[in-house]
Tab-separated table of C-alpha atoms in Angstrom:
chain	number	residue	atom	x	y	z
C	259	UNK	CA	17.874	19.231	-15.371
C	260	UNK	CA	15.334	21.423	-13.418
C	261	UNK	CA	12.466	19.726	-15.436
C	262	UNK	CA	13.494	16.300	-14.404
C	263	UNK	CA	14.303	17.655	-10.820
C	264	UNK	CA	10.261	19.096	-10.967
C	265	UNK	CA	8.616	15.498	-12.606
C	266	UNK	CA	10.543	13.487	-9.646
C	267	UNK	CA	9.028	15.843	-7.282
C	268	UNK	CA	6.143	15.540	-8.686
C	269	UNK	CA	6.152	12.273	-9.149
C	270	UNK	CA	7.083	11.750	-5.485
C	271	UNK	CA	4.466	13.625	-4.509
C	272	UNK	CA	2.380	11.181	-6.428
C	273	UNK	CA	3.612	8.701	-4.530
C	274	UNK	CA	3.643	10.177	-1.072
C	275	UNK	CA	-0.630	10.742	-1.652
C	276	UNK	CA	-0.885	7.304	-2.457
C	277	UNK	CA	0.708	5.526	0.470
C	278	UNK	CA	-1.061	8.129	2.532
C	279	UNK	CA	-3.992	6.969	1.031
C	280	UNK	CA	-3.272	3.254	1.875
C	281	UNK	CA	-2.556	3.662	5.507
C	282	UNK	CA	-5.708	5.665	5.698
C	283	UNK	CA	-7.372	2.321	4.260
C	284	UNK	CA	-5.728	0.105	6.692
C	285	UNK	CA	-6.467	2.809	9.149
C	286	UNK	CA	-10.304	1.864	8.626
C	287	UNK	CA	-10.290	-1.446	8.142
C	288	UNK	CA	-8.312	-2.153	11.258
C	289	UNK	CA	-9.746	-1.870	14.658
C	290	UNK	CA	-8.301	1.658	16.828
C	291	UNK	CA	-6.508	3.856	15.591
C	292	UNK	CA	-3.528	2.661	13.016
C	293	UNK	CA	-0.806	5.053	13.690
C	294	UNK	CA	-1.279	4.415	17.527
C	295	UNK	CA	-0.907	0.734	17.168
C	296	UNK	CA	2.031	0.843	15.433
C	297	UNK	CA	4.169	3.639	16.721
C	298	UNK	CA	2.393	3.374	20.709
C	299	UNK	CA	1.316	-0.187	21.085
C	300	UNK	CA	4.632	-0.857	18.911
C	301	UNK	CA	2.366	-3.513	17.014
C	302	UNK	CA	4.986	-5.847	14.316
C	303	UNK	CA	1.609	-6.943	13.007
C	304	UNK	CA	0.646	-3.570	11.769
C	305	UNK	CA	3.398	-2.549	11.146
C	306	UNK	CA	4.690	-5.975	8.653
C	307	UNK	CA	0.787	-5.216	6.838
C	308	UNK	CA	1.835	-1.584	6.154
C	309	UNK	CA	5.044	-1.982	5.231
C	310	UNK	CA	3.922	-4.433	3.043
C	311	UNK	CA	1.498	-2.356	1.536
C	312	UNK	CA	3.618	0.540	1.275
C	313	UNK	CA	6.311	-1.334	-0.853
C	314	UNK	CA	3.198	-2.991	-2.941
C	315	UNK	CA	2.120	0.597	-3.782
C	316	UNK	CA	5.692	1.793	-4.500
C	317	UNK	CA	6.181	-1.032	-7.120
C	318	UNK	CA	2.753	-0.391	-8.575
C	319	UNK	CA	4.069	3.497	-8.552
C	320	UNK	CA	7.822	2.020	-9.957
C	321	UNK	CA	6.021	0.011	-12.974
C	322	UNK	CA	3.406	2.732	-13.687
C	323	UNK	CA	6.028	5.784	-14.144
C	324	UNK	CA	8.682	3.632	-15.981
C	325	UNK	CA	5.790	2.203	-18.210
C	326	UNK	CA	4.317	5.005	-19.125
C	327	UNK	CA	6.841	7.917	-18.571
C	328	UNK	CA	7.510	8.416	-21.991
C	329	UNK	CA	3.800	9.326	-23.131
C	330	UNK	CA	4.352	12.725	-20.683
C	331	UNK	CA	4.326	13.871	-16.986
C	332	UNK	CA	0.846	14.689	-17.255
C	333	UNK	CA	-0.295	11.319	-18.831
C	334	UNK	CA	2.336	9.321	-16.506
C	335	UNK	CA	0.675	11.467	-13.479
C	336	UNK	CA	-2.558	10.149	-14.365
C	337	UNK	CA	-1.820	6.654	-14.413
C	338	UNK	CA	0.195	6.190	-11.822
C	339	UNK	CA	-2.447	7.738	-9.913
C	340	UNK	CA	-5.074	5.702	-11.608
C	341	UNK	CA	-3.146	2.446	-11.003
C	342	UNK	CA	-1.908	3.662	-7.116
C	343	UNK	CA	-5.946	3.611	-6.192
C	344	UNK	CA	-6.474	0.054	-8.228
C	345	UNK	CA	-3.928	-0.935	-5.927
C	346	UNK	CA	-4.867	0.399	-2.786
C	347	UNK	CA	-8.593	-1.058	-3.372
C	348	UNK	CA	-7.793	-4.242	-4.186
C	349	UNK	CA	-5.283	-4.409	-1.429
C	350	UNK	CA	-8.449	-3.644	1.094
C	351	UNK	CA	-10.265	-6.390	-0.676
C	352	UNK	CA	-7.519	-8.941	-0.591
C	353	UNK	CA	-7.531	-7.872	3.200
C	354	UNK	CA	-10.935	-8.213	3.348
C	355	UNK	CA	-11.432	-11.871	1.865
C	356	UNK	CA	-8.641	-13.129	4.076
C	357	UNK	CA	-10.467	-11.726	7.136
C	358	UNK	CA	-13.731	-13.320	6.000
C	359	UNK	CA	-12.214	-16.951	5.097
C	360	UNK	CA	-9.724	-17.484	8.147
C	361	UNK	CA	-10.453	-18.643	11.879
C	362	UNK	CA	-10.849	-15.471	14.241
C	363	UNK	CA	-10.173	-12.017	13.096
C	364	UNK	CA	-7.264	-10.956	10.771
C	365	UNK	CA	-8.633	-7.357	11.695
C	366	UNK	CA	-7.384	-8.167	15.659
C	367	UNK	CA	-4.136	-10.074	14.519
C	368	UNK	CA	-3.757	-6.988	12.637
C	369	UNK	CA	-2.806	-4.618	15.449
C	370	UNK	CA	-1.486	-7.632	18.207
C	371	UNK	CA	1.651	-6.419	19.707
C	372	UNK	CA	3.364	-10.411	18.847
C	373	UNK	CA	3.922	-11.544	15.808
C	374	UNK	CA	1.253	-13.417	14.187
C	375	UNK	CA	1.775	-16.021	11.494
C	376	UNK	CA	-1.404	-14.346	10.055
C	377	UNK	CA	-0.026	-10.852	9.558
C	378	UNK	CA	2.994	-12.604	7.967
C	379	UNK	CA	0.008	-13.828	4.954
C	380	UNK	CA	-1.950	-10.477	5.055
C	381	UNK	CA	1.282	-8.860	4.538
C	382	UNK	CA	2.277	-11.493	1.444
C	383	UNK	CA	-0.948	-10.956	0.107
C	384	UNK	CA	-0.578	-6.913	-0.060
C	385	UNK	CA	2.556	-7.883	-2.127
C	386	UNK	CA	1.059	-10.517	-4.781
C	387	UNK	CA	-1.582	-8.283	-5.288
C	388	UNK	CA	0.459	-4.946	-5.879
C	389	UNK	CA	2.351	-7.198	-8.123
C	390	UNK	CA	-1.073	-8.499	-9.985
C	391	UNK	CA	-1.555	-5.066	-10.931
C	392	UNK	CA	2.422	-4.310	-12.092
C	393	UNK	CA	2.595	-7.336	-14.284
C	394	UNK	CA	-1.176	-5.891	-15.848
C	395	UNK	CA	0.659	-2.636	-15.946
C	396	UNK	CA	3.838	-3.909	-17.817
């Protein structure tokens, strides 16, 4: 039982760098400062895109660990790390084209304080792509 209780810690901990590691992406791709838009500014925009992203990057985590838990912690580690960054890039680049191809900037809508229609697709796109990369991963 300990070694299970230590591979979901670890595993969470996995988990935990990665979706640090996403906001921090946001974080730069969006104008100010992320965490202040969100939690200050109070920003549904920001926060729909993150939470978005967050619960792309947790089924991309999910899919990789289940996948690939029986080759070993170690191994399972690895790709769910591996996987985790896939995800979190082409999140930012998914982010990225839809900034470049719609009217205005998605980067603004991002952090509005109202509700934007355009957060709601930045936000659906973070999902279809996290679950590009499960259905490659399954």
């Amino acid at each position: 039982m300990l070694e299970s209780l230590l591979y979901a810690a670890l595993y969470c901990l996995a988990g935990i760098a990665l979706l640090a590691g996403g906001f921090v992406t946001m974080d730069l791709l969006t104008p100010g400062r992320l965490g202040a838009r969100i939690y200050t500014e109070r920003s549904i925009n920001a926060a729909l895109i993150v939470g978005a992203e967050f619960l792309g990057l947790g089924a991309i985590a999910f899919t990789t660990i289940w996948t690939n838990g029986s080759a070993g912690v170690g191994a399972a580690l690895a790709w769910t790390l591996a996987f985790g960054v896939l995800g979190i890039a082409l999140q930012a680049v998914s982010f990225l084209v839809l900034d470049a191809i719609t009217p205005g900037s998605l980067r603004a809508i991002a952090v509005e304080q109202a509700l934007h229609p355009g957060a709601i697709v930045a936000a659906s796109a973070m999902l279809a792509v996290s679950a590009i990369v499960c259905a490659s991963i399954a």
